[in-house]
Coordinates of C-alpha atoms in Angstrom, one line a residue:
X1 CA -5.9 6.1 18.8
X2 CA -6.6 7.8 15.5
X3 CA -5.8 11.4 14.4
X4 CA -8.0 14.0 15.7
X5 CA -10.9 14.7 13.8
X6 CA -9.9 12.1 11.4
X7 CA -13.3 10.1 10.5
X8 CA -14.8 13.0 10.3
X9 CA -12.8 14.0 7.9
X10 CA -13.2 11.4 6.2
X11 CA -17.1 11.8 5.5
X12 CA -16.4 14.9 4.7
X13 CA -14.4 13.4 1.7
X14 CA -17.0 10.5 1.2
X15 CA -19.6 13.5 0.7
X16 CA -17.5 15.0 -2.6
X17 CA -16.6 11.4 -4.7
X18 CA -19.2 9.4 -6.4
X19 CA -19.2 5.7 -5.3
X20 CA -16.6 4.6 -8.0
X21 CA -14.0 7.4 -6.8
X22 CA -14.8 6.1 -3.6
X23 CA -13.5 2.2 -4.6
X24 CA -10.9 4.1 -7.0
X25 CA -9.3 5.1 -3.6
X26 CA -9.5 2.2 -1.8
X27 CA -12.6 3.2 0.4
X28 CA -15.8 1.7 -0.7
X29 CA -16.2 -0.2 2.7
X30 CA -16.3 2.7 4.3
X31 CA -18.2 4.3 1.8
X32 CA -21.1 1.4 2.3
X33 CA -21.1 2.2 5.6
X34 CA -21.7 5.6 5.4
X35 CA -24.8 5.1 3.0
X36 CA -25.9 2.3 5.4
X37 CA -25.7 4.7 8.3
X38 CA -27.7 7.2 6.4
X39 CA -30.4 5.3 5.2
X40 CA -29.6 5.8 1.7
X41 CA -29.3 2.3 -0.7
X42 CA -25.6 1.1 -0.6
X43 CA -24.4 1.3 -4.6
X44 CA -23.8 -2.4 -6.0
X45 CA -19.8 -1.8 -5.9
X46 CA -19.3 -0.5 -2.4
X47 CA -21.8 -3.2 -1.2
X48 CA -19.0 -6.1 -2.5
X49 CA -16.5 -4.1 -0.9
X50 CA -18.5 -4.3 2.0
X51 CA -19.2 -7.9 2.3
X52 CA -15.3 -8.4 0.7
X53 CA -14.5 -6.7 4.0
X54 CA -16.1 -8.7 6.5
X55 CA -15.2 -11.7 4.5
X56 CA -12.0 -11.1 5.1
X57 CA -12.3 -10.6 9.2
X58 CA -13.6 -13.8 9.3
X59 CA -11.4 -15.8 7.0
X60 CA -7.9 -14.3 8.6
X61 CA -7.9 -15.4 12.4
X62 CA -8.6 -19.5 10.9
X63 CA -6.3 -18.3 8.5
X64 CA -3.7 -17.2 10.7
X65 CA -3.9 -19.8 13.5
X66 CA -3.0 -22.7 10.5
X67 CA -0.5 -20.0 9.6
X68 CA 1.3 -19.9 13.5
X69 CA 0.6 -24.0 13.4
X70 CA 2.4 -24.8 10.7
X71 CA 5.6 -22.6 11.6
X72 CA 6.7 -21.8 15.4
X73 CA 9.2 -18.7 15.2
X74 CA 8.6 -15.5 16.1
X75 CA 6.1 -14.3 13.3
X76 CA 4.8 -10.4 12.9
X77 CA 1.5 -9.5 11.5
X78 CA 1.5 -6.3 9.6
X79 CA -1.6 -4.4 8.3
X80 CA -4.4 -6.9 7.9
X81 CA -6.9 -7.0 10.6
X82 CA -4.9 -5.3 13.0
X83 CA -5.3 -2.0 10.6
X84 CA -9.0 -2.8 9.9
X85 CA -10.3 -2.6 13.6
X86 CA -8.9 1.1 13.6
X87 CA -11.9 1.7 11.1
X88 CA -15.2 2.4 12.5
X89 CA -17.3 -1.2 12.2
X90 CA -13.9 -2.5 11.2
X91 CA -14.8 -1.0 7.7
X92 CA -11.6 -1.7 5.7
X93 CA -10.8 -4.7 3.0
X94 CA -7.6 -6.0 2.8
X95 CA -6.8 -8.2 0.4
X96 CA -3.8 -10.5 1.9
X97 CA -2.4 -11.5 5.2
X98 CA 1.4 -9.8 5.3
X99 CA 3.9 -12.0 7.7
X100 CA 7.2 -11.5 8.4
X101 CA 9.0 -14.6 10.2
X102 CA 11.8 -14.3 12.0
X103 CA 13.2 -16.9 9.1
X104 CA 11.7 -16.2 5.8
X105 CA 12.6 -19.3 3.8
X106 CA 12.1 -21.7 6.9
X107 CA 8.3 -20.3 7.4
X108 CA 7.8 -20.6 3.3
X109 CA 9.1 -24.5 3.8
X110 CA 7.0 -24.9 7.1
X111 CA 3.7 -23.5 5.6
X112 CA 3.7 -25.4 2.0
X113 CA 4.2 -28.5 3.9
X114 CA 1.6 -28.1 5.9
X115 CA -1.1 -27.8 2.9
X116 CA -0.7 -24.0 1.8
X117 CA 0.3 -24.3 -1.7
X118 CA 2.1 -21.7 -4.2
X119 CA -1.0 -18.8 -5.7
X120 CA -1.3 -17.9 -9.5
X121 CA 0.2 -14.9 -9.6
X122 CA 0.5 -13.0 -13.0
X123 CA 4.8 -12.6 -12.8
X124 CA 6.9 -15.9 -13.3
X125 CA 7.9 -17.8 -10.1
X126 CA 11.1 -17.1 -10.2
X127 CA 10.6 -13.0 -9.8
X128 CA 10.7 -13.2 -6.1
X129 CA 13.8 -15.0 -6.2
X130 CA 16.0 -13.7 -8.8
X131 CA 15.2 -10.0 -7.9
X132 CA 15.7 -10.2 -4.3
X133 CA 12.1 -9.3 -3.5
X134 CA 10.5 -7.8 -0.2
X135 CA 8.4 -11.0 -0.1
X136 CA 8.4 -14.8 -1.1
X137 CA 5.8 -16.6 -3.8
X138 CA 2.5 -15.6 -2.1
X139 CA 0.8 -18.6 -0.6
X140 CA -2.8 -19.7 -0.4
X141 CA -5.1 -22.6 1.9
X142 CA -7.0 -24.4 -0.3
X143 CA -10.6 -23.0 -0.3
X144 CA -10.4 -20.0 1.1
X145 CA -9.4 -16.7 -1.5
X146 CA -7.2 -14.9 1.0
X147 CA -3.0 -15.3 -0.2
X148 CA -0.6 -15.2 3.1
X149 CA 2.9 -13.2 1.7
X150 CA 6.0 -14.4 3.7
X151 CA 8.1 -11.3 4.2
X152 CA 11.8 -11.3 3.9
X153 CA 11.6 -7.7 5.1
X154 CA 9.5 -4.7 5.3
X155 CA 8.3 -3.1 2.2
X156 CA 10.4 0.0 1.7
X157 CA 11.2 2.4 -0.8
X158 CA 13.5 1.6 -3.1
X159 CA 17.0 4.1 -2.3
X160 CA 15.9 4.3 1.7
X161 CA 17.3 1.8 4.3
X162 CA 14.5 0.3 5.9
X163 CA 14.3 -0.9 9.4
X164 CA 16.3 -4.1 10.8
X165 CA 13.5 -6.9 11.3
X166 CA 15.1 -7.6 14.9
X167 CA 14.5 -4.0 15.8
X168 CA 10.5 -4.6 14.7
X169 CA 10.6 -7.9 16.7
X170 CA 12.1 -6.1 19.9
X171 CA 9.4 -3.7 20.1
X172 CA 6.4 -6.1 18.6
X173 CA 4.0 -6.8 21.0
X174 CA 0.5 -9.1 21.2
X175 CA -2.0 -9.1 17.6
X176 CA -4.7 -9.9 20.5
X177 CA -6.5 -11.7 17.7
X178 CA -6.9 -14.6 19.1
X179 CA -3.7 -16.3 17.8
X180 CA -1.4 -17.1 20.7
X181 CA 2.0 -16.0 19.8
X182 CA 1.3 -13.6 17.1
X183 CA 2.4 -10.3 17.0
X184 CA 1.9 -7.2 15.7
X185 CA 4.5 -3.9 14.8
X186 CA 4.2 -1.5 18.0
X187 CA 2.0 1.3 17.1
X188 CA 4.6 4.1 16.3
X189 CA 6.4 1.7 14.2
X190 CA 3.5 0.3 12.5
X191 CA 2.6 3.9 11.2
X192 CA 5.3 4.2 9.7
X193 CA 5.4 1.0 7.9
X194 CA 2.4 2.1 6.2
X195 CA 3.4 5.3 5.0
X196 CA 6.7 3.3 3.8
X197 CA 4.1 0.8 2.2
X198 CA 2.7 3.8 0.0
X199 CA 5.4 5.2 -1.3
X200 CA 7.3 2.2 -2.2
X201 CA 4.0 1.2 -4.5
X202 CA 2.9 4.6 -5.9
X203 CA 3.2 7.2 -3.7
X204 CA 0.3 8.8 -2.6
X205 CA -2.0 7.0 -5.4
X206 CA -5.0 6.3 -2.9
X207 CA -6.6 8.6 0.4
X208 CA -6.8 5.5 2.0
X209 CA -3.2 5.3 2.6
X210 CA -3.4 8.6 4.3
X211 CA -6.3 7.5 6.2
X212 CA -4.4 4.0 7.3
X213 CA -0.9 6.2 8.6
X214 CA -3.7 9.1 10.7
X215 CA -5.5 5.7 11.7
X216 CA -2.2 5.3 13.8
X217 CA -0.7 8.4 13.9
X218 CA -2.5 10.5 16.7
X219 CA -1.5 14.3 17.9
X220 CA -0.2 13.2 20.8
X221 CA 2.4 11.1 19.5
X222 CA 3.4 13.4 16.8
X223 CA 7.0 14.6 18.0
X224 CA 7.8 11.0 18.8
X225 CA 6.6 9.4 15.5
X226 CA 8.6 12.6 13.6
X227 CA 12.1 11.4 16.0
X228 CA 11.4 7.8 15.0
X229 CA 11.2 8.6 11.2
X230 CA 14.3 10.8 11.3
X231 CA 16.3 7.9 13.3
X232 CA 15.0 5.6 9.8
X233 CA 16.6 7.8 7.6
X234 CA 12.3 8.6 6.6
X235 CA 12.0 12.2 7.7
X236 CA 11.2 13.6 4.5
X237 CA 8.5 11.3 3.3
X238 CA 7.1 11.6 6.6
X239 CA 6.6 15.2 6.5
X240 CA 4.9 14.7 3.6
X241 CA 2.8 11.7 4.2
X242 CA 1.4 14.2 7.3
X243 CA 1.4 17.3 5.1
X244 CA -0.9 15.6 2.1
X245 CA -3.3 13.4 4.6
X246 CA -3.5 16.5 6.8
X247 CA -4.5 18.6 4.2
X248 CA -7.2 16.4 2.4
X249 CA -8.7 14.9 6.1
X250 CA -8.1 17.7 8.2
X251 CA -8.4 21.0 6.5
X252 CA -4.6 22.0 6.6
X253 CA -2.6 23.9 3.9
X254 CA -2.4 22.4 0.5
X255 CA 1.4 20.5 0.5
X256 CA 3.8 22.8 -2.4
X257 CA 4.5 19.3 -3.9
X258 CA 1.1 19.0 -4.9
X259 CA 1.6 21.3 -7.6
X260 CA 4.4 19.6 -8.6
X261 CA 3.5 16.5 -8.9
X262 CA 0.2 15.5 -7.6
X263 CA -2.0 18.1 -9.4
X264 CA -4.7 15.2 -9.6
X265 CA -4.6 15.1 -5.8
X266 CA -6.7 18.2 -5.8
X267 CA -10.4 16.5 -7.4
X268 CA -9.2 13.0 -6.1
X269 CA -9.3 12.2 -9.8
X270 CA -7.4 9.5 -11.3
X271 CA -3.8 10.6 -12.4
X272 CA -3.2 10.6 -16.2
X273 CA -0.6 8.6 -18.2
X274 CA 2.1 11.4 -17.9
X275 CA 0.9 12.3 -14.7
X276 CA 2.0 9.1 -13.4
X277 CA 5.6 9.5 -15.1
X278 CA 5.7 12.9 -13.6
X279 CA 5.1 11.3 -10.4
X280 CA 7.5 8.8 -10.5
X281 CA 10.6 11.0 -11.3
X282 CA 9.7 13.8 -9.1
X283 CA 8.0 12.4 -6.2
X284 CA 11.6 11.1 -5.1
X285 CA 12.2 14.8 -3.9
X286 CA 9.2 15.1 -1.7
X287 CA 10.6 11.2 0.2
X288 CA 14.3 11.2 0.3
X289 CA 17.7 14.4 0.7
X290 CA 18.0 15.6 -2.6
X291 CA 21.3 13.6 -3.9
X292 CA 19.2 10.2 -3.1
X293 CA 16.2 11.9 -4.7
X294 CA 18.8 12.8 -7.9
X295 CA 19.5 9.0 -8.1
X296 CA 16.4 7.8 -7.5
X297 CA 15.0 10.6 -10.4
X298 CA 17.4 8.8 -12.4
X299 CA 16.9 5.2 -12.0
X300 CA 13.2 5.7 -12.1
X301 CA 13.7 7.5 -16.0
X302 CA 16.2 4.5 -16.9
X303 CA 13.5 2.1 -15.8
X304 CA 10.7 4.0 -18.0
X305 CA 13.2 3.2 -20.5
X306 CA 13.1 -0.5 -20.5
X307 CA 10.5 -3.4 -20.1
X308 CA 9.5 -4.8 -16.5
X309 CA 11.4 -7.5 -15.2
X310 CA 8.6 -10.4 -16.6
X311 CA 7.9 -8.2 -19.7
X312 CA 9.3 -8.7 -23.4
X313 CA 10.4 -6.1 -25.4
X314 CA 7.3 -6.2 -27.9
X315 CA 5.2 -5.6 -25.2
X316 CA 7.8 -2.6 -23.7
X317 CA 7.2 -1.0 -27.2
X318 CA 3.4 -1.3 -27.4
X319 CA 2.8 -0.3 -24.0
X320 CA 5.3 3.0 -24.8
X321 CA 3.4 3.8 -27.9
X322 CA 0.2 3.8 -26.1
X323 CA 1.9 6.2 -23.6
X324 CA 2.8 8.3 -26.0
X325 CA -0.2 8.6 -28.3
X326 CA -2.6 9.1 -25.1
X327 CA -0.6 11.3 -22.6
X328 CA -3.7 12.3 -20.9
X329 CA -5.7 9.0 -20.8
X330 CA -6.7 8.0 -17.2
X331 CA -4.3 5.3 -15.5
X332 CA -7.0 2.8 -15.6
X333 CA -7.8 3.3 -19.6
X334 CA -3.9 3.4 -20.5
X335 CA -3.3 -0.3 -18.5
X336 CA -7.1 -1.4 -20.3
X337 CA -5.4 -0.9 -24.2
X338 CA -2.2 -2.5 -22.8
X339 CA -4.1 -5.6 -21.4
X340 CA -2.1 -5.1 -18.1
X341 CA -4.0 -5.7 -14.5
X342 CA -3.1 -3.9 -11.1
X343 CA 0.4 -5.1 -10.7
X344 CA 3.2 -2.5 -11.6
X345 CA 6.5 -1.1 -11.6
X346 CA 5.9 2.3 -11.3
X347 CA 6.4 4.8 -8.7
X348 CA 9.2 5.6 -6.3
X349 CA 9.6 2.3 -5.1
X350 CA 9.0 0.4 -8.2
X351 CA 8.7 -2.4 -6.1
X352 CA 5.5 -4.7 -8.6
X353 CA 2.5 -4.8 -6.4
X354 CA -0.3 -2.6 -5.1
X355 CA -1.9 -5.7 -3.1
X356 CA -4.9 -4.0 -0.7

């Protein structure tokens, strides 16, 4: 059961942004709907996020059943349409099918021989090997656009342990999706996983995060879901996953870290180049005990310092100078004159990939 007062919240929100704000923050279905239910005409952009969104709920459960097939073990579905159908009309894209086997490499063998072959992605093969990534080479079924990602383990910031995967398997229980044998993260854990999701990517970079964790994350629960995230070692980016959604769905007390590091937070705008530096060394503090937020402060300012893994040092030095003569550019206009898509390495978790 979601948050109290949470979808009401969120038109609240909906009301203040203009439709591309609305897509900027990962919303547009939602935002369609809201138009739709209103009588008003649904703008061109939320309209494709619309139909993106049902495409998707269709696709998944013939995608799934070739996924369970093709590979027997125990396998756990996170996000995907089990987060959707917490939206009302099931008014949520997501833009892959996240899967975590009970043996990674074994489900990535079973699956590519049973027709799924390797997706064009834009960082070499080889990244998900040599740096030890969260996930294998995302997978695709011929004809239909949505990848399948073969978890080795929970995404999870980078300098906090994250959960065992048999401890996720113990408490899994049914997707009821129609897939016999699939299974989904129990509630409590599962909104936790999303919050986790957030700030390993770029922490707090879209309300639709917020509105995926309070989706889950219902009053009642509360002091459990705070017990559980102090048990992972995820207390303090808990508190302030609840602080910020609470805050911008719910009418609570602006979070102190906002004006710290999240300034853009406050117009839903979209952060600035040195707002997203600013973000990535100090965000650490709001997620982690201070002497893991000093290391992480650290590491994140030695990795502004060199290329990404699948970058060359040309590129490093364009992309820096770009930086550097446009502090204040938009996000969006600083990875346009650097000719870089979605993917990145930014953020607390630095972790290459803000997949829907």
């Amino acid at each position: 059961m979601a948050a109290t007062g949470l979808w009401e919240g969120v038109d609240r929100l909906l009301e203040r942004l203009d439709p591309k704000r609305i897509d900027d923050h990962g919303l547009g279905a939602l935002g369609a709907r809201r138009f739709r239910v209103s009588g008003e005409p649904v703008p061109n952009g939320l309209a494709w996020e619309e139909r993106a969104a049902r495409t998707a709920a269709l696709v998944a459960p013939t995608l799934l059943a070739r996924v369970r097939d093709a590979y027997e073990g125990p396998l756990l579905l996170i996000k995907g349409p089990t987060l959707a159908r917490r939206y009302p009309d099931g008014a949520r894209r997501f833009g892959d099918l996240d899967l975590l086997p009970a043996d990674p490499e074994a489900a990535q063998a079973s699956l590519l021989a049973a027709g799924f072959r390797l997706r064009k992605t834009d960082v070499p093969v080889q990244f998900y090997d040599l740096h030890d990534h969260h996930h294998l080479h995302p997978l695709e079924w011929p004809g239909l656009g949505l990848p399948v990602e073969v978890h080795r383990r929970v995404m999870w910031p980078r300098g906090l342990r994250p959960p065992t995967n048999a401890e996720l398997f113990e408490a899994a229980v049914p997707a009821g999706i129609g897939v016999e044998g699939l299974l989904v993260p129990d509630p409590r854990h599962h909104a936790l996983l999303l919050a986790a999701h957030s700030w390993s990517e770029e922490p707090l970079r879209k309300v639709r995060d917020l509105v995926d964790v309070l989706a889950f994350a219902d009053d009642e629960t509360r002091d459990e879901l705070a017990r559980l995230a102090r048990s992972w070692g995820f207390e303090r980016a808990w508190s302030s996953t609840l602080a910020a959604a609470d805050w911008l769905l719910r009418d609570a007390p602006e979070p102190r870290f906002v004006r710290v590091w999240a300034r853009y937070l406050r117009s839903l705008r979209e952060p600035t180049v040195a707002e997203m530096h600013v973000r990535a060394w100090l965000s650490p503090f709001s997620m982690a005990p201070p002497a893991a937020a000093v290391r992480l402060l650290t590491t994140a300012v030695l990795r502004d310092l060199k290329p990404l893994p699948y970058e060359s040092w040309p590129a490093k030095l364009r992309r820096t100078a770009q930086a550097v003569l446009h502090p204040v550019s938009p996000r969006s206009l600083h990875d346009r004159r650097v000719g870089r898509g979605r993917r990145t390495m930014t953020g607390a978790g630095g972790t290459g990939s803000t997949s829907e």
